[in-house]
Coordinates of C-alpha atoms in Angstrom, one line a residue:
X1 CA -77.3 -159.4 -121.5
X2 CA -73.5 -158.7 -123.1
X3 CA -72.8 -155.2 -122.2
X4 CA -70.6 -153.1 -124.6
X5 CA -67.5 -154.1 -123.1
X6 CA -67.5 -157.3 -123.3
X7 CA -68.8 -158.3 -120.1
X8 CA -72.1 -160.2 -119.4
X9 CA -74.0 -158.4 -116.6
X10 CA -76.5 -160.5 -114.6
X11 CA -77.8 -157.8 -112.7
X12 CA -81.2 -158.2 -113.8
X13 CA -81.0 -161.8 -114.2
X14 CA -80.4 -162.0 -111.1
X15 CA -83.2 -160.4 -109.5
X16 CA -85.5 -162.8 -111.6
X17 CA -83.3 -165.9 -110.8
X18 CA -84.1 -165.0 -106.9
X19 CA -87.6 -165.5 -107.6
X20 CA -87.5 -169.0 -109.5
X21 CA -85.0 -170.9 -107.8
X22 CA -83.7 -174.1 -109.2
X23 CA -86.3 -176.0 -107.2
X24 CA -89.2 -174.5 -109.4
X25 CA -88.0 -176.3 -112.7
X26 CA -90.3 -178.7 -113.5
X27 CA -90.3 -182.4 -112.0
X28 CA -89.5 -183.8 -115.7
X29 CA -86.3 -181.9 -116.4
X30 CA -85.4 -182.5 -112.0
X31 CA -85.9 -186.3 -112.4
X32 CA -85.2 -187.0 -116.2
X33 CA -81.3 -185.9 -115.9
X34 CA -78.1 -187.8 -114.7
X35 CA -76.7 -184.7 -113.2
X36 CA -78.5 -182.2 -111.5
X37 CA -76.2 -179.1 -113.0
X38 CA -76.5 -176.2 -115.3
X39 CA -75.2 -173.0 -115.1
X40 CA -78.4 -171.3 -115.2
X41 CA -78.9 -173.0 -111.8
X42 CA -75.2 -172.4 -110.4
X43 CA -76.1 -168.9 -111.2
X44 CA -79.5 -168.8 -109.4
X45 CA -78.0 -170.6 -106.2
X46 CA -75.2 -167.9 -106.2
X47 CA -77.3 -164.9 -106.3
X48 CA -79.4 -166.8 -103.6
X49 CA -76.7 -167.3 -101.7
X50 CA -75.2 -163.9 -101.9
X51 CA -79.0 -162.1 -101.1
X52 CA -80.1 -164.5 -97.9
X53 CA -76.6 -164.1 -96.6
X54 CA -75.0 -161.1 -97.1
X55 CA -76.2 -157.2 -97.0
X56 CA -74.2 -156.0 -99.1
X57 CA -75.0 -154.9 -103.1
X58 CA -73.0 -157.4 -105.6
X59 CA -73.2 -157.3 -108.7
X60 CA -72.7 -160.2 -110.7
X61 CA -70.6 -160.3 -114.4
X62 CA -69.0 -163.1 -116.8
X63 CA -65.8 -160.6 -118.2
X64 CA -64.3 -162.3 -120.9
X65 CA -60.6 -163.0 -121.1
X66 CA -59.6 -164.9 -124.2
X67 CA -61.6 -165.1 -128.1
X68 CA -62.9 -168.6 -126.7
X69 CA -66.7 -169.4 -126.2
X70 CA -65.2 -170.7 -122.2
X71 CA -63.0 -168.0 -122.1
X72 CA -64.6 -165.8 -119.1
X73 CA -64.3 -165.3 -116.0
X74 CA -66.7 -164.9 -113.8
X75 CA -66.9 -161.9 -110.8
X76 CA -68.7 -160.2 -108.5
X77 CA -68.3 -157.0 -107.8
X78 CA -69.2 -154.2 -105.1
X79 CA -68.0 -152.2 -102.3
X80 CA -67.1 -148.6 -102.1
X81 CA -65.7 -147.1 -105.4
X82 CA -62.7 -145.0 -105.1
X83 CA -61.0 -147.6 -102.4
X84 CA -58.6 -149.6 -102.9
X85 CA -59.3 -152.7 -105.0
X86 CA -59.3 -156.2 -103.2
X87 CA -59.5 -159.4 -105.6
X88 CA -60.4 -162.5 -103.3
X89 CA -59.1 -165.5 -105.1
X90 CA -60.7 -169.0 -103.8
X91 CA -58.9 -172.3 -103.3
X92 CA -59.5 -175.6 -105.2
X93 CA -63.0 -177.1 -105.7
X94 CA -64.4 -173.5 -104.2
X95 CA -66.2 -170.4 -105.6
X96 CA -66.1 -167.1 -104.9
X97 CA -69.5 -167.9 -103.3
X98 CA -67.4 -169.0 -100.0
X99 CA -66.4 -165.7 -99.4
X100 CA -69.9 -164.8 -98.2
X101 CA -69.1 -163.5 -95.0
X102 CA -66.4 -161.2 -96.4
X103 CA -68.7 -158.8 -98.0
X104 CA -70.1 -156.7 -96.0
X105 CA -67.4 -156.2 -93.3
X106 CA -64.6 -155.0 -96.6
X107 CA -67.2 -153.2 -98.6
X108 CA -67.2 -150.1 -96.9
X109 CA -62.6 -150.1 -97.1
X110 CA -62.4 -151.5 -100.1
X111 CA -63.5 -152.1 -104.5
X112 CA -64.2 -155.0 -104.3
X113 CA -64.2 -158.2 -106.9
X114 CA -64.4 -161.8 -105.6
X115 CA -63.6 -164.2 -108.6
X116 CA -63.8 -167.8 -109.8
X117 CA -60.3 -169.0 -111.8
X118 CA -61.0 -170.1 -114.8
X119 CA -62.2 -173.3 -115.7
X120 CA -63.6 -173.6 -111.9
X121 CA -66.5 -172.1 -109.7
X122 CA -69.2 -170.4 -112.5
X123 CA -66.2 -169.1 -115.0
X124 CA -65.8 -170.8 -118.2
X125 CA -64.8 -174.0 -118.8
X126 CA -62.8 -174.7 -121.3
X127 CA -60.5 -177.8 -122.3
X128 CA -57.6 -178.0 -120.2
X129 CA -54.9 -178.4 -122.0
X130 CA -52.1 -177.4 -120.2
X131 CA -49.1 -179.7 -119.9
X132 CA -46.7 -179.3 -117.1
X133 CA -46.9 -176.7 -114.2
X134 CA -45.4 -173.9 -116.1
X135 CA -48.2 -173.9 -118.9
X136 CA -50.9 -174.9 -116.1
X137 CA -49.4 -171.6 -114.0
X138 CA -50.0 -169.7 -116.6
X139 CA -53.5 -170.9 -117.9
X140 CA -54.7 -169.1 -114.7
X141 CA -52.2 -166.3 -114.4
X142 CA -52.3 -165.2 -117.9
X143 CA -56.5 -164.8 -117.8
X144 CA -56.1 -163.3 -114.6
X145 CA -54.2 -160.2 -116.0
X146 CA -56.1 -160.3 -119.1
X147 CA -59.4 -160.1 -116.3
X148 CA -57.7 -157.2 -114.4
X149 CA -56.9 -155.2 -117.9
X150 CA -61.0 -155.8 -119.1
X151 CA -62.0 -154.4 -115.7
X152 CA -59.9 -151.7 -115.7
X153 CA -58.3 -152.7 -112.5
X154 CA -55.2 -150.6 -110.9
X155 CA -52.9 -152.1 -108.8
X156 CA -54.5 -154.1 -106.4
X157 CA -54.7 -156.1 -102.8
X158 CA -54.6 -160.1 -104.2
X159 CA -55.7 -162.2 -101.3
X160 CA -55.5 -166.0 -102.4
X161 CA -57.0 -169.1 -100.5
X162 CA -55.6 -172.4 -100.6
X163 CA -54.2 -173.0 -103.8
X164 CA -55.9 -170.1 -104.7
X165 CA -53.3 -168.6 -102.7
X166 CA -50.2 -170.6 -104.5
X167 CA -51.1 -169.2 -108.1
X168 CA -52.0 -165.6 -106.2
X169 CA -48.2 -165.5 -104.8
X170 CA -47.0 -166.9 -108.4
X171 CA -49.2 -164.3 -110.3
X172 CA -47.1 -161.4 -107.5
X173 CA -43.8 -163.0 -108.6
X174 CA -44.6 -162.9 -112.1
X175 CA -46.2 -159.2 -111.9
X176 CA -45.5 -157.4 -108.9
X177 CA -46.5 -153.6 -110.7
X178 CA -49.9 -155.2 -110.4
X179 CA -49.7 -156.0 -106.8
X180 CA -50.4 -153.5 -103.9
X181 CA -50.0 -156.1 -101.3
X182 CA -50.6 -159.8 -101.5
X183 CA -52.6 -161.8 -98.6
X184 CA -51.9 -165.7 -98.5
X185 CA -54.6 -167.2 -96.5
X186 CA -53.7 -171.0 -95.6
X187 CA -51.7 -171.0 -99.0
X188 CA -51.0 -174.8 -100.9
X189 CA -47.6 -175.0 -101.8
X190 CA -45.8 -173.3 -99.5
X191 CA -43.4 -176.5 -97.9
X192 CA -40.6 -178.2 -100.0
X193 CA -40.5 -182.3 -99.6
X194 CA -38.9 -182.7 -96.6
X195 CA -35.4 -185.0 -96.8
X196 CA -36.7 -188.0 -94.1
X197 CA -40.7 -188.1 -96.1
X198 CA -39.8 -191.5 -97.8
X199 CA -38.6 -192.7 -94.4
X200 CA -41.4 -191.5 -92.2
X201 CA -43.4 -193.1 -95.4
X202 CA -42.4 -196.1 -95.0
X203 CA -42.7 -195.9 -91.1
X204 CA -46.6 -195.9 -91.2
X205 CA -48.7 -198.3 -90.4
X206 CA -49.4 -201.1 -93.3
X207 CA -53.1 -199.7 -93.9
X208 CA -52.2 -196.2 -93.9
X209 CA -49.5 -196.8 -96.3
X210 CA -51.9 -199.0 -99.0
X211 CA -54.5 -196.2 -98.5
X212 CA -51.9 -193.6 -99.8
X213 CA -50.6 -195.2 -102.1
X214 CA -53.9 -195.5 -103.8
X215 CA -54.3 -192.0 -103.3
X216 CA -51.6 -191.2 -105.3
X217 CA -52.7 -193.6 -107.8
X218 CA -55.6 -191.4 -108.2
X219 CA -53.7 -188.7 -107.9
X220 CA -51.5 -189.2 -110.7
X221 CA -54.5 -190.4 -112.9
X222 CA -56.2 -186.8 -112.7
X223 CA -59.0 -188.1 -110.5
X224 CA -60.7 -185.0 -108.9
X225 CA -63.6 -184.2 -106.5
X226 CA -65.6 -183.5 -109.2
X227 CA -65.1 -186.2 -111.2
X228 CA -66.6 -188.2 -108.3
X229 CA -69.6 -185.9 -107.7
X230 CA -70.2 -185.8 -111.8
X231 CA -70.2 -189.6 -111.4
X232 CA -72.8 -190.3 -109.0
X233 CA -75.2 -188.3 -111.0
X234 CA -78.8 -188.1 -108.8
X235 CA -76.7 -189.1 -105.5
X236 CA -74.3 -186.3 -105.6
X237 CA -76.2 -183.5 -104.1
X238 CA -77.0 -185.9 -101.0
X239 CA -73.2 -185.9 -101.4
X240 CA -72.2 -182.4 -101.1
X241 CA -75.0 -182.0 -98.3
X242 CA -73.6 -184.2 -96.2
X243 CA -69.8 -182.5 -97.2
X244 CA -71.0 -179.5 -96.1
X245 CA -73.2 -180.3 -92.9
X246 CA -70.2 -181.8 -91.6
X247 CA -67.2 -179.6 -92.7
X248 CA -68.3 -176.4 -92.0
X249 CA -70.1 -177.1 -88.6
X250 CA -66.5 -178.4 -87.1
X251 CA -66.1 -175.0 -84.9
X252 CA -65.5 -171.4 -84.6
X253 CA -69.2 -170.1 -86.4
X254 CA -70.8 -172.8 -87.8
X255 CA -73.7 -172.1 -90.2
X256 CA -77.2 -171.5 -89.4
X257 CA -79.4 -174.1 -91.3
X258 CA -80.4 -171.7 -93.3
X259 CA -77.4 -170.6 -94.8
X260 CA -76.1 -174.3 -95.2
X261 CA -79.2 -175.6 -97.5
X262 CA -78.5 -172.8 -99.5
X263 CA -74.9 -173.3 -100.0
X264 CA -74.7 -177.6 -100.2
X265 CA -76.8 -176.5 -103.7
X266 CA -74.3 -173.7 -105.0
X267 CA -71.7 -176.0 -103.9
X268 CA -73.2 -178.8 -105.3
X269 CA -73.5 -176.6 -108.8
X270 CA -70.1 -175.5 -109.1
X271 CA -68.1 -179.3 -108.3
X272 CA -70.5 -181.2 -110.8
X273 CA -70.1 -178.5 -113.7
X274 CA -67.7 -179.8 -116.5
X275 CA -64.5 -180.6 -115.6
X276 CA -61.4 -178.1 -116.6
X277 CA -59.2 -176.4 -113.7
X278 CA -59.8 -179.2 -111.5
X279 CA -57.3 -181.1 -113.7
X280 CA -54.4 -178.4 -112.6
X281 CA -53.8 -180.1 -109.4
X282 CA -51.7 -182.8 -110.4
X283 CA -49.2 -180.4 -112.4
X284 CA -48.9 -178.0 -109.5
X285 CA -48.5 -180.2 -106.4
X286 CA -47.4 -183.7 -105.8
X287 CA -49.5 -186.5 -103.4
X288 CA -49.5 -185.4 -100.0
X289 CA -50.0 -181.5 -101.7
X290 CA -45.9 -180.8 -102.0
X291 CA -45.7 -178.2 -104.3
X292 CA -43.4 -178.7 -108.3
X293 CA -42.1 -175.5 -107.2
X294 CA -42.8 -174.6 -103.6
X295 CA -42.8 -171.0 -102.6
X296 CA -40.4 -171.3 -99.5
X297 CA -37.3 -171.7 -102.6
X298 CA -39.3 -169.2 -104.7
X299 CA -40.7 -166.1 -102.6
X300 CA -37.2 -164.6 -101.9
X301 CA -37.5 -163.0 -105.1
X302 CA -41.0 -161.1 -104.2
X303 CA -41.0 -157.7 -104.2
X304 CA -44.5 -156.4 -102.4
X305 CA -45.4 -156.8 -99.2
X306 CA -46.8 -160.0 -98.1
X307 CA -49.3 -161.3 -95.2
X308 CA -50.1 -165.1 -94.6
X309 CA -53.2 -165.6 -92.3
X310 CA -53.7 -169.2 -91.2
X311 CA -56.5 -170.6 -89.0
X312 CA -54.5 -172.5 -85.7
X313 CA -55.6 -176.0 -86.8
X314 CA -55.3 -175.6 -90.8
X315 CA -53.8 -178.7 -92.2
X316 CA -51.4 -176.2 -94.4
X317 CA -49.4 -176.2 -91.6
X318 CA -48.6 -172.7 -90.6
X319 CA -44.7 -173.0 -88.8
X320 CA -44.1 -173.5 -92.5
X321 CA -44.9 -170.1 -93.2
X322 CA -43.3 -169.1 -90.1
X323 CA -39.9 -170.3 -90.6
X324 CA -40.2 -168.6 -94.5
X325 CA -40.8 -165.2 -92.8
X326 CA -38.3 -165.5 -90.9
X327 CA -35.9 -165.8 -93.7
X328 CA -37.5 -163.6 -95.9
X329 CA -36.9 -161.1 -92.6
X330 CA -33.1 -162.2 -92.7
X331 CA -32.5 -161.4 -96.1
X332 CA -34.2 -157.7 -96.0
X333 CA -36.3 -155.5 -93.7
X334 CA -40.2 -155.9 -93.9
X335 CA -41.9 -152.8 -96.3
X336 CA -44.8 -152.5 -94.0
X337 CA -45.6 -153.4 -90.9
X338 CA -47.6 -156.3 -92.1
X339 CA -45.0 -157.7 -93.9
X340 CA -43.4 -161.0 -93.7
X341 CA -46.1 -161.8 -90.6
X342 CA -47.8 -164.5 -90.0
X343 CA -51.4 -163.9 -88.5
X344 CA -53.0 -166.9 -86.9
X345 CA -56.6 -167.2 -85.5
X346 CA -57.8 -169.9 -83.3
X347 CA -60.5 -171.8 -82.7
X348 CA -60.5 -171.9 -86.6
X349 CA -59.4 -174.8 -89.4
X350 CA -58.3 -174.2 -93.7
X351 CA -61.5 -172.5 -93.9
X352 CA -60.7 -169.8 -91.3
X353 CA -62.3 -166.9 -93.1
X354 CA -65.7 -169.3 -93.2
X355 CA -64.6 -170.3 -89.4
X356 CA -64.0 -167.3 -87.9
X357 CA -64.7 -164.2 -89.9
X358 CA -65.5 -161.1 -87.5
X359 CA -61.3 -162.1 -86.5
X360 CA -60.4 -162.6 -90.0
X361 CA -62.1 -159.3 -91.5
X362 CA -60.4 -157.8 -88.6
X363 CA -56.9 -159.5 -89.7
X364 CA -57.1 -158.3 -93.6
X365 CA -57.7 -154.7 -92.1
X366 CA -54.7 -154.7 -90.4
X367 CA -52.6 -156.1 -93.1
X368 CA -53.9 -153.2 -95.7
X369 CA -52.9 -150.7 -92.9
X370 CA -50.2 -149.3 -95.4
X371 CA -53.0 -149.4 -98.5
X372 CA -55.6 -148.0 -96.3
X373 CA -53.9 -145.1 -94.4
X374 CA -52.9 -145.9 -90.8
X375 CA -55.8 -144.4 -89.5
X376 CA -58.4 -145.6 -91.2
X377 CA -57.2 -149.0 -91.1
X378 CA -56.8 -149.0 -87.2
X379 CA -60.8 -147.0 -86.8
X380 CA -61.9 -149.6 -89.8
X381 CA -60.1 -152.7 -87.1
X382 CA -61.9 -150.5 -84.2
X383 CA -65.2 -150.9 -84.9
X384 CA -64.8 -154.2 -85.6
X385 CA -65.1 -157.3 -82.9
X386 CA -62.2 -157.4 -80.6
X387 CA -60.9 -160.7 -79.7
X388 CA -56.8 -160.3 -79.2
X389 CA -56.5 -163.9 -77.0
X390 CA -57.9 -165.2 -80.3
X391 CA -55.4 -163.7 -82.8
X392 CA -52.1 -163.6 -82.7
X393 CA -48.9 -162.6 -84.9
X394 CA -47.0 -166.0 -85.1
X395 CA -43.3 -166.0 -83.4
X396 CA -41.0 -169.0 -83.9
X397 CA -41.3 -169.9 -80.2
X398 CA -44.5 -171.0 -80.4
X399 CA -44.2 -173.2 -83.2
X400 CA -41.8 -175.8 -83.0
X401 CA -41.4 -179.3 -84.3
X402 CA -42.0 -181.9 -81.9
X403 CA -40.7 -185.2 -84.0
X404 CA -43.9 -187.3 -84.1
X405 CA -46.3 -185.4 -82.5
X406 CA -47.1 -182.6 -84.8
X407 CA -46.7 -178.9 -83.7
X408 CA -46.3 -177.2 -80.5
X409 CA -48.9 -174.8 -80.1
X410 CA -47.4 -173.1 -76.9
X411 CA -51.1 -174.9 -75.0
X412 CA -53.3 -172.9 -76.5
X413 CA -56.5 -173.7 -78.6
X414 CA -56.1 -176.1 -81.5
X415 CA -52.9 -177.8 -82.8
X416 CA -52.7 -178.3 -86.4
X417 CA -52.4 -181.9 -86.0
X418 CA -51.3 -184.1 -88.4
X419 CA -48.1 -186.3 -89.7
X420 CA -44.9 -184.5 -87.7
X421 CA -43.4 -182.5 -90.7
X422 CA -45.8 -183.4 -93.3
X423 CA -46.8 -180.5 -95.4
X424 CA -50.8 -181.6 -95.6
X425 CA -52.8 -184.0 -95.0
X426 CA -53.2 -186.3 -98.0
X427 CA -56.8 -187.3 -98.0
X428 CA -58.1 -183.7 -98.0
X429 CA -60.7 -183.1 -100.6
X430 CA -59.6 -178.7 -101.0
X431 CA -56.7 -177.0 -101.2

């Protein structure tokens, strides 16, 4: 159904698609296809998702964004109207769909709208045929404002994951009169190259050096996640099963078996559809994720407030976005008390808002204190789990480099891990 602005409402598709789920199609058209993917089906496994795990009302729409057939973007949207707006942005080779256990603890504070970039998750996907990472910023930055104008969104909260979180702080830079206050969680992007990398390179071991190198073989040559999952036709959802199973069951809240056989299939759906945003990688960061452009040399310019949340053992590293506070603090005073700070949560990886989310709800409530209104940002944090010894504003004394042995976490819970220095970890499959 295309409503009268433009936007395709699922509302009642998706009651139906709850009751025939992608399992119900029949044997011929299960076993008589390479790849097990349609968006009919991506659909139906994001609206079961969304109703086994979460309470809360969303409703589901494709809003268009260019003349295009592709050209859409899809959303969900719900919450409390009259609140401030939140946009949750996810990271690379995610949906919105892994922002499940976000719902219901921000609808009541906030209007809310999870989305999936364009070209990835269930938006459109359309040929990619950007060139360079100022045409590839834009191919996502450009339909997000022309999203936020369709929707008839004011100025807003933009919390970013991942890379999601790179174009997020690039789309504040290039906008900030449509930016209330932006929220990097474990951002891409963030580090520049550091000057001894081709030393401490060549300093690894033979086999770790060969394995990289072919890493940034593939790298360079555009080969994504996807690609491999689209490739192994019939044996990929066995593949994104097993991803899954093991990823998200590392620590902090694992999922219950329930809500994992549900989400290996919407994951599954949204890595095997046709490849378009997945190609922006290679334009935007370099092997071993450094950044074109990182945001250390390019945030000094921002003019909102922003709040970087990390989980303690995140590959992003998070002393990275430590020391940048600290100069962003150094060249003027914070606008809010959430500005320029670095939350981090323990016992929790990249995926900390998956990991850990009573802590990390918690943590975006106290970032939108300003937004909110003081008060109902600290009842809102009230009534919420309390776990101080597991959160904690970062201070430069408790990270610090220790040449060759990663980052000193002051003792407690989970180091980050990792190659001393390095800005990620190069064989990571998200950002």
């Amino acid at each position: 159904m295309v409503a009268d602005d433009g936007t395709q409402s699922r509302q009642e598709a998706g009651a139906a698609a709850s009751n025939a789920l992608p399992s119900d199609a029949p044997w011929w058209v299960r076993w008589t296809r390479w790849r097990q993917q349609s968006v009919t089906e991506g659909e139906a496994w994001e609206t079961e998702l969304l109703k086994r795990c979460c309470k809360t009302p969303m409703v589901a729409s494709n809003v268009r964004v260019g003349p295009g057939k592709h050209d859409y973007i899809h959303t969900v949207s719900g919450g409390t109207p009259g609140q401030p707006p939140l946009v949750m942005a996810p990271g690379y080779a995610a949906g919105l769909g892994f922002y499940w256990r976000q719902f219901d603890a921000l609808a009541p504070h906030f209007s809310l709208h999870a989305i999936d970039w364009l070209g990835t998750g269930l938006s459109g996907r359309p040929a990619f045929s950007a060139r360079g990472r100022e045409q590839t910023e834009a191919f996502f930055l450009e339909s997000l404002r022309a999203w936020k104008s369709k929707m008839g969104v004011g100025k807003m909260v933009l919390m970013g994951h991942s890379l999601g979180g790179y174009l997020s702080a690039c789309y504040a830079l290039k906008y900030p009169e449509d930016v209330e206050h932006l929220i990097l969680v474990c951002p891409a992007g963030v580090p520049q190259v550091p000057d001894d990398w081709q030393t401490r390179f060549q300093t690894m071991p033979t086999s770790r050096r060969m394995l990289f190198k072919t890493l940034m073989w593939t790298w360079d040559q555009g080969l994504t996640p996807g690609a491999v999952v689209r490739t192994l036709g019939p044996f990929g959802p066995g593949l994104c099963k097993g991803y899954v199973n093991s990823r998200f069951n590392r620590g902090g809240d694992g999922l219950t078996a329930d809500e994992a056989a549900v989400f290996h299939r919407y994951f599954y759906q949204i890595t095997a559809a046709p490849g378009s945003g997945e190609y922006a990688l290679r334009h935007l960061l370099a092997p071993g994720a450094w950044a074109h452009a990182p945001l250390e040399r390019r945030l000094h310019e921002l003019s909102v407030p922003v709040t970087f949340v990390y989980g303690e053992g995140d590959w992003m590293r998070p002393e990275h976005a430590v020391n940048l506070c600290k100069r962003l603090r150094e060249d003027g005073a914070p606008l809010c008390t959430s500005d320029k700070r670095v939350e981090i949560i323990d016992d929790a990886g990249h995926f900390v808002f998956l990991e850990q989310p009573a802590l990390f709800n918690r943590s975006v409530i106290d970032a939108c204190e300003t937004v909110l209104g003081r008060a109902a940002a600290r009842a809102a944090a009230h009534a919420m789990p309390r776990a101080a010894e597991q959160t904690h504003t970062a201070e430069m004394s408790r990270w610090a480099y220790r040449q060759g042995s990663g980052v000193d976490s002051g003792g407690g819970g989970k180091g980050a891990g990792g190659d001393a220095g390095a800005g990620s970890e190069p064989a990571a499959s998200h950002t």
